[in-house]
């Protein structure tokens, strides 16, 4: 597929965020103007030589990324190499989040376009067939099951229409796709005010009663899920539910 179309403005913003992370990684890997010539086979061999610590500088990030005043910077090539690799991993995590946001935006935009293109549904059955076709198209291009594609479309709709703080954090790369999915799940069934309160508690430092301690994106997903569920059950006990996990059939929530 090499079609050239005008994507939505939101898709363009998501692409720019992905490009920004790629640029940071390129700087960390020394592929910018100050890096070695990657067309030179000798330079490529030298980069692959792990014993040549002189090439560790090629993996250093810019001062804007790494911080000019980091203790020991420039004094120990091996430490600089290790620090650069950790910086690279951190940026890859942000890139993954931003790429997930781009996928979500494209899925949401495609769903809207497909529904506009579809003829008016004359019956409930026709509507269901159209939805099945939409899900099948997404499943095909992503090479995933229709169940997975359907979940992505549902999550994309929730994020882009009802969870602005979560959506902004995912696009910025400050929370992961797993964190975003947890917020979608924990706000399901809440009205707009309840959903806004939940995501504001964890993502808006200026919100009344905002969460203290580590930012949401700095918590491992399992810990964040527990905190989000606890907050939901405390503030919306009428929405408390039981989670039943069946081997081979996944987890199901009963209200």
mmCIF file of C-alpha atoms in Angstrom:
data_model
loop_
_atom_site.group_PDB
_atom_site.id
_atom_site.type_symbol
_atom_site.label_atom_id
_atom_site.label_comp_id
_atom_site.label_asym_id
_atom_site.label_seq_id
_atom_site.Cartn_x
_atom_site.Cartn_y
_atom_site.Cartn_z
ATOM 1 C CA UNK A 1 0.000 0.000 0.000
ATOM 2 C CA UNK A 2 1.619 3.230 -1.114
ATOM 3 C CA UNK A 3 -1.364 5.511 -1.367
ATOM 4 C CA UNK A 4 -0.826 9.180 -0.671
ATOM 5 C CA UNK A 5 -3.657 10.721 1.268
ATOM 6 C CA UNK A 6 -4.137 13.625 3.605
ATOM 7 C CA UNK A 7 -4.238 12.138 7.094
ATOM 8 C CA UNK A 8 -6.024 13.965 9.867
ATOM 9 C CA UNK A 9 -4.235 16.705 11.778
ATOM 10 C CA UNK A 10 -4.164 14.491 14.885
ATOM 11 C CA UNK A 11 -2.457 11.737 12.896
ATOM 12 C CA UNK A 12 0.127 14.262 11.744
ATOM 13 C CA UNK A 13 0.835 15.256 15.343
ATOM 14 C CA UNK A 14 1.269 11.596 16.286
ATOM 15 C CA UNK A 15 3.702 11.073 13.389
ATOM 16 C CA UNK A 16 5.728 14.094 14.505
ATOM 17 C CA UNK A 17 5.973 12.662 18.037
ATOM 18 C CA UNK A 18 7.251 9.352 16.645
ATOM 19 C CA UNK A 19 9.752 11.222 14.452
ATOM 20 C CA UNK A 20 10.988 13.162 17.493
ATOM 21 C CA UNK A 21 11.772 9.925 19.348
ATOM 22 C CA UNK A 22 13.504 8.483 16.291
ATOM 23 C CA UNK A 23 15.623 11.647 16.062
ATOM 24 C CA UNK A 24 16.637 11.295 19.714
ATOM 25 C CA UNK A 25 17.609 7.662 19.149
ATOM 26 C CA UNK A 26 19.609 8.670 16.089
ATOM 27 C CA UNK A 27 21.478 11.198 18.221
ATOM 28 C CA UNK A 28 22.130 8.595 20.917
ATOM 29 C CA UNK A 29 23.508 6.224 18.281
ATOM 30 C CA UNK A 30 25.713 8.889 16.807
ATOM 31 C CA UNK A 31 24.007 8.781 13.414
ATOM 32 C CA UNK A 32 23.808 12.557 13.151
ATOM 33 C CA UNK A 33 26.265 14.918 11.572
ATOM 34 C CA UNK A 34 28.842 14.283 14.308
ATOM 35 C CA UNK A 35 28.531 10.506 14.109
ATOM 36 C CA UNK A 36 30.678 8.156 12.015
ATOM 37 C CA UNK A 37 30.061 7.666 8.341
ATOM 38 C CA UNK A 38 27.700 4.667 8.166
ATOM 39 C CA UNK A 39 28.476 4.138 4.499
ATOM 40 C CA UNK A 40 32.098 3.300 5.431
ATOM 41 C CA UNK A 41 32.499 -0.490 5.976
ATOM 42 C CA UNK A 42 35.543 0.092 8.171
ATOM 43 C CA UNK A 43 33.542 2.399 10.412
ATOM 44 C CA UNK A 44 30.757 -0.177 10.582
ATOM 45 C CA UNK A 45 33.241 -2.859 11.619
ATOM 46 C CA UNK A 46 34.663 -0.579 14.240
ATOM 47 C CA UNK A 47 31.228 0.068 15.673
ATOM 48 C CA UNK A 48 30.635 -3.657 15.967
ATOM 49 C CA UNK A 49 33.853 -4.177 17.878
ATOM 50 C CA UNK A 50 32.721 -4.210 21.486
ATOM 51 C CA UNK A 51 36.315 -4.100 22.707
ATOM 52 C CA UNK A 52 36.990 -0.790 21.059
ATOM 53 C CA UNK A 53 35.825 1.518 23.824
ATOM 54 C CA UNK A 54 36.841 4.500 21.789
ATOM 55 C CA UNK A 55 33.597 4.053 19.872
ATOM 56 C CA UNK A 56 31.540 4.450 23.046
ATOM 57 C CA UNK A 57 31.243 8.136 22.276
ATOM 58 C CA UNK A 58 29.170 7.243 19.239
ATOM 59 C CA UNK A 59 26.470 6.088 21.610
ATOM 60 C CA UNK A 60 26.353 9.247 23.711
ATOM 61 C CA UNK A 61 23.233 11.349 23.621
ATOM 62 C CA UNK A 62 23.142 15.088 23.190
ATOM 63 C CA UNK A 63 23.317 17.329 26.267
ATOM 64 C CA UNK A 64 19.603 18.068 25.828
ATOM 65 C CA UNK A 65 18.836 14.392 26.213
ATOM 66 C CA UNK A 66 21.484 13.204 28.655
ATOM 67 C CA UNK A 67 22.145 16.321 30.721
ATOM 68 C CA UNK A 68 25.393 18.184 30.423
ATOM 69 C CA UNK A 69 26.256 17.904 34.097
ATOM 70 C CA UNK A 70 25.955 14.154 34.645
ATOM 71 C CA UNK A 71 28.734 13.069 37.011
ATOM 72 C CA UNK A 72 31.538 11.208 35.295
ATOM 73 C CA UNK A 73 30.389 12.083 31.785
ATOM 74 C CA UNK A 74 33.329 11.878 29.453
ATOM 75 C CA UNK A 75 35.662 10.450 32.114
ATOM 76 C CA UNK A 76 34.915 6.742 31.775
ATOM 77 C CA UNK A 77 34.141 5.453 28.267
ATOM 78 C CA UNK A 78 32.601 2.234 29.561
ATOM 79 C CA UNK A 79 30.323 4.121 31.963
ATOM 80 C CA UNK A 80 29.387 6.500 29.150
ATOM 81 C CA UNK A 81 28.524 3.489 26.996
ATOM 82 C CA UNK A 82 26.338 1.964 29.729
ATOM 83 C CA UNK A 83 24.592 5.278 30.380
ATOM 84 C CA UNK A 84 24.011 5.787 26.670
ATOM 85 C CA UNK A 85 22.447 2.355 26.330
ATOM 86 C CA UNK A 86 20.093 3.023 29.240
ATOM 87 C CA UNK A 87 19.151 6.350 27.675
ATOM 88 C CA UNK A 88 18.454 4.483 24.451
ATOM 89 C CA UNK A 89 16.180 2.004 26.208
ATOM 90 C CA UNK A 90 14.268 4.854 27.881
ATOM 91 C CA UNK A 91 13.770 6.569 24.539
ATOM 92 C CA UNK A 92 12.652 3.307 22.913
ATOM 93 C CA UNK A 93 9.986 3.029 25.623
ATOM 94 C CA UNK A 94 8.776 6.525 24.726
ATOM 95 C CA UNK A 95 8.899 5.604 21.042
ATOM 96 C CA UNK A 96 6.766 2.518 21.680
ATOM 97 C CA UNK A 97 4.161 4.621 23.486
ATOM 98 C CA UNK A 98 4.111 7.219 20.730
ATOM 99 C CA UNK A 99 3.894 4.517 18.067
ATOM 100 C CA UNK A 100 0.958 2.993 19.947
ATOM 101 C CA UNK A 101 -0.681 6.421 19.961
ATOM 102 C CA UNK A 102 -0.181 6.689 16.201
ATOM 103 C CA UNK A 103 -1.740 3.256 15.706
ATOM 104 C CA UNK A 104 -4.696 4.274 17.876
ATOM 105 C CA UNK A 105 -5.185 7.506 15.936
ATOM 106 C CA UNK A 106 -5.053 5.752 12.571
ATOM 107 C CA UNK A 107 -7.483 3.082 13.771
ATOM 108 C CA UNK A 108 -9.919 5.697 15.074
ATOM 109 C CA UNK A 109 -9.669 7.738 11.868
ATOM 110 C CA UNK A 110 -10.166 4.626 9.733
ATOM 111 C CA UNK A 111 -13.239 3.608 11.727
ATOM 112 C CA UNK A 112 -14.801 7.030 11.210
ATOM 113 C CA UNK A 113 -13.983 7.045 7.495
ATOM 114 C CA UNK A 114 -15.316 3.520 6.994
ATOM 115 C CA UNK A 115 -18.594 4.368 8.699
ATOM 116 C CA UNK A 116 -19.044 7.416 6.480
ATOM 117 C CA UNK A 117 -18.333 5.310 3.406
ATOM 118 C CA UNK A 118 -20.744 2.537 4.345
ATOM 119 C CA UNK A 119 -24.287 2.782 2.992
ATOM 120 C CA UNK A 120 -27.079 3.378 5.511
ATOM 121 C CA UNK A 121 -27.765 0.206 7.462
ATOM 122 C CA UNK A 122 -31.300 -0.940 6.815
ATOM 123 C CA UNK A 123 -31.413 -3.278 9.782
ATOM 124 C CA UNK A 124 -29.551 -4.311 12.897
ATOM 125 C CA UNK A 125 -28.104 -7.207 10.929
ATOM 126 C CA UNK A 126 -26.761 -4.872 8.232
ATOM 127 C CA UNK A 127 -25.153 -2.732 10.892
ATOM 128 C CA UNK A 128 -23.528 -5.771 12.468
ATOM 129 C CA UNK A 129 -22.195 -6.912 9.089
ATOM 130 C CA UNK A 130 -20.660 -3.479 8.498
ATOM 131 C CA UNK A 131 -18.972 -3.557 11.898
ATOM 132 C CA UNK A 132 -17.653 -7.057 11.244
ATOM 133 C CA UNK A 133 -16.217 -5.916 7.921
ATOM 134 C CA UNK A 134 -14.538 -2.936 9.591
ATOM 135 C CA UNK A 135 -12.945 -5.152 12.233
ATOM 136 C CA UNK A 136 -11.864 -7.694 9.599
ATOM 137 C CA UNK A 137 -10.078 -5.023 7.559
ATOM 138 C CA UNK A 138 -8.097 -3.824 10.571
ATOM 139 C CA UNK A 139 -7.295 -7.406 11.611
ATOM 140 C CA UNK A 140 -6.029 -8.138 8.103
ATOM 141 C CA UNK A 141 -3.641 -5.198 7.812
ATOM 142 C CA UNK A 142 -2.269 -5.705 11.348
ATOM 143 C CA UNK A 143 -2.142 -9.513 11.012
ATOM 144 C CA UNK A 144 -3.984 -10.019 14.286
ATOM 145 C CA UNK A 145 -7.146 -11.826 15.290
ATOM 146 C CA UNK A 146 -10.479 -10.106 14.837
ATOM 147 C CA UNK A 147 -10.916 -10.144 18.593
ATOM 148 C CA UNK A 148 -7.667 -8.194 19.002
ATOM 149 C CA UNK A 149 -8.628 -5.797 16.216
ATOM 150 C CA UNK A 150 -12.031 -5.238 17.760
ATOM 151 C CA UNK A 151 -10.436 -4.458 21.116
ATOM 152 C CA UNK A 152 -8.066 -1.966 19.471
ATOM 153 C CA UNK A 153 -10.945 -0.166 17.756
ATOM 154 C CA UNK A 154 -12.908 -0.015 20.999
ATOM 155 C CA UNK A 155 -9.916 1.311 22.933
ATOM 156 C CA UNK A 156 -9.127 3.795 20.172
ATOM 157 C CA UNK A 157 -12.637 5.200 20.349
ATOM 158 C CA UNK A 158 -12.500 5.494 24.139
ATOM 159 C CA UNK A 159 -9.107 7.199 24.112
ATOM 160 C CA UNK A 160 -9.773 9.675 21.324
ATOM 161 C CA UNK A 161 -13.262 10.673 22.412
ATOM 162 C CA UNK A 162 -13.504 10.323 26.183
ATOM 163 C CA UNK A 163 -10.079 10.287 27.865
ATOM 164 C CA UNK A 164 -8.188 13.429 26.838
ATOM 165 C CA UNK A 165 -5.556 13.300 29.589
ATOM 166 C CA UNK A 166 -4.779 9.644 28.946
ATOM 167 C CA UNK A 167 -4.641 10.283 25.229
ATOM 168 C CA UNK A 168 -2.291 13.259 25.636
ATOM 169 C CA UNK A 169 0.011 11.299 27.978
ATOM 170 C CA UNK A 170 0.239 8.373 25.554
ATOM 171 C CA UNK A 171 1.052 10.678 22.646
ATOM 172 C CA UNK A 172 3.719 12.387 24.754
ATOM 173 C CA UNK A 173 5.209 9.022 25.700
ATOM 174 C CA UNK A 174 4.845 9.606 29.447
ATOM 175 C CA UNK A 175 2.661 6.527 29.909
ATOM 176 C CA UNK A 176 2.863 3.210 28.096
ATOM 177 C CA UNK A 177 0.215 1.500 25.995
ATOM 178 C CA UNK A 178 -0.377 -0.859 28.933
ATOM 179 C CA UNK A 179 -1.079 2.087 31.245
ATOM 180 C CA UNK A 180 -3.464 3.586 28.686
ATOM 181 C CA UNK A 181 -5.369 0.317 28.346
ATOM 182 C CA UNK A 182 -5.687 0.071 32.127
ATOM 183 C CA UNK A 183 -7.239 3.539 32.249
ATOM 184 C CA UNK A 184 -9.641 2.613 29.449
ATOM 185 C CA UNK A 185 -10.686 -0.489 31.361
ATOM 186 C CA UNK A 186 -11.020 1.210 34.742
ATOM 187 C CA UNK A 187 -13.073 4.101 33.357
ATOM 188 C CA UNK A 188 -15.434 1.837 31.434
ATOM 189 C CA UNK A 189 -18.938 2.081 32.835
ATOM 190 C CA UNK A 190 -18.284 5.445 34.495
ATOM 191 C CA UNK A 191 -20.018 8.583 33.323
ATOM 192 C CA UNK A 192 -17.927 11.357 31.785
ATOM 193 C CA UNK A 193 -17.441 13.126 35.121
ATOM 194 C CA UNK A 194 -16.326 9.929 36.834
ATOM 195 C CA UNK A 195 -13.906 9.067 34.037
ATOM 196 C CA UNK A 196 -12.475 12.593 34.111
ATOM 197 C CA UNK A 197 -11.984 12.359 37.889
ATOM 198 C CA UNK A 198 -10.181 9.038 37.663
ATOM 199 C CA UNK A 199 -7.762 10.003 34.934
ATOM 200 C CA UNK A 200 -7.285 13.449 36.465
ATOM 201 C CA UNK A 201 -6.339 11.878 39.799
ATOM 202 C CA UNK A 202 -3.448 10.022 38.178
ATOM 203 C CA UNK A 203 -2.462 12.277 35.280
ATOM 204 C CA UNK A 204 -3.183 15.858 36.371
ATOM 205 C CA UNK A 205 -0.890 17.067 39.182
ATOM 206 C CA UNK A 206 -3.087 20.151 39.610
ATOM 207 C CA UNK A 207 -6.286 18.152 40.143
ATOM 208 C CA UNK A 208 -7.842 18.189 43.648
ATOM 209 C CA UNK A 209 -6.546 15.192 45.552
ATOM 210 C CA UNK A 210 -4.068 14.266 42.809
ATOM 211 C CA UNK A 211 -2.062 11.099 43.358
ATOM 212 C CA UNK A 212 1.194 11.566 45.215
ATOM 213 C CA UNK A 213 4.488 9.808 44.778
ATOM 214 C CA UNK A 214 5.558 8.300 41.479
ATOM 215 C CA UNK A 215 3.892 9.480 38.302
ATOM 216 C CA UNK A 216 1.518 6.971 36.737
ATOM 217 C CA UNK A 217 3.904 6.185 33.907
ATOM 218 C CA UNK A 218 6.696 5.368 36.368
ATOM 219 C CA UNK A 219 4.676 2.608 38.055
ATOM 220 C CA UNK A 220 4.831 -0.899 36.665
ATOM 221 C CA UNK A 221 1.481 -1.667 34.997
ATOM 222 C CA UNK A 222 0.377 -4.219 37.594
ATOM 223 C CA UNK A 223 0.946 -1.753 40.413
ATOM 224 C CA UNK A 224 -0.791 1.010 38.498
ATOM 225 C CA UNK A 225 -3.771 -1.245 37.808
ATOM 226 C CA UNK A 226 -4.123 -1.990 41.513
ATOM 227 C CA UNK A 227 -4.013 1.708 42.427
ATOM 228 C CA UNK A 228 -6.492 2.674 39.690
ATOM 229 C CA UNK A 229 -8.898 -0.093 40.687
ATOM 230 C CA UNK A 230 -8.649 0.826 44.357
ATOM 231 C CA UNK A 231 -9.440 4.459 43.576
ATOM 232 C CA UNK A 232 -12.379 3.467 41.393
ATOM 233 C CA UNK A 233 -13.875 1.124 43.954
ATOM 234 C CA UNK A 234 -13.456 3.694 46.713
ATOM 235 C CA UNK A 235 -15.088 6.535 44.788
ATOM 236 C CA UNK A 236 -17.560 4.507 42.731
ATOM 237 C CA UNK A 237 -18.536 1.493 44.850
ATOM 238 C CA UNK A 238 -21.665 1.044 42.756
ATOM 239 C CA UNK A 239 -19.363 0.158 39.848
ATOM 240 C CA UNK A 240 -17.292 -2.336 41.791
ATOM 241 C CA UNK A 241 -17.065 -5.619 39.978
ATOM 242 C CA UNK A 242 -15.739 -9.093 40.303
ATOM 243 C CA UNK A 243 -13.046 -10.380 37.985
ATOM 244 C CA UNK A 244 -13.223 -14.073 37.170
ATOM 245 C CA UNK A 245 -10.357 -15.645 35.250
ATOM 246 C CA UNK A 246 -11.028 -18.878 33.417
ATOM 247 C CA UNK A 247 -8.105 -20.895 32.142
ATOM 248 C CA UNK A 248 -7.883 -20.590 28.394
ATOM 249 C CA UNK A 249 -10.729 -18.081 28.198
ATOM 250 C CA UNK A 250 -9.176 -14.962 29.702
ATOM 251 C CA UNK A 251 -10.584 -12.686 32.417
ATOM 252 C CA UNK A 252 -14.170 -11.524 32.566
ATOM 253 C CA UNK A 253 -15.591 -8.726 34.681
ATOM 254 C CA UNK A 254 -19.069 -9.024 36.165
ATOM 255 C CA UNK A 255 -20.857 -5.986 37.583
#
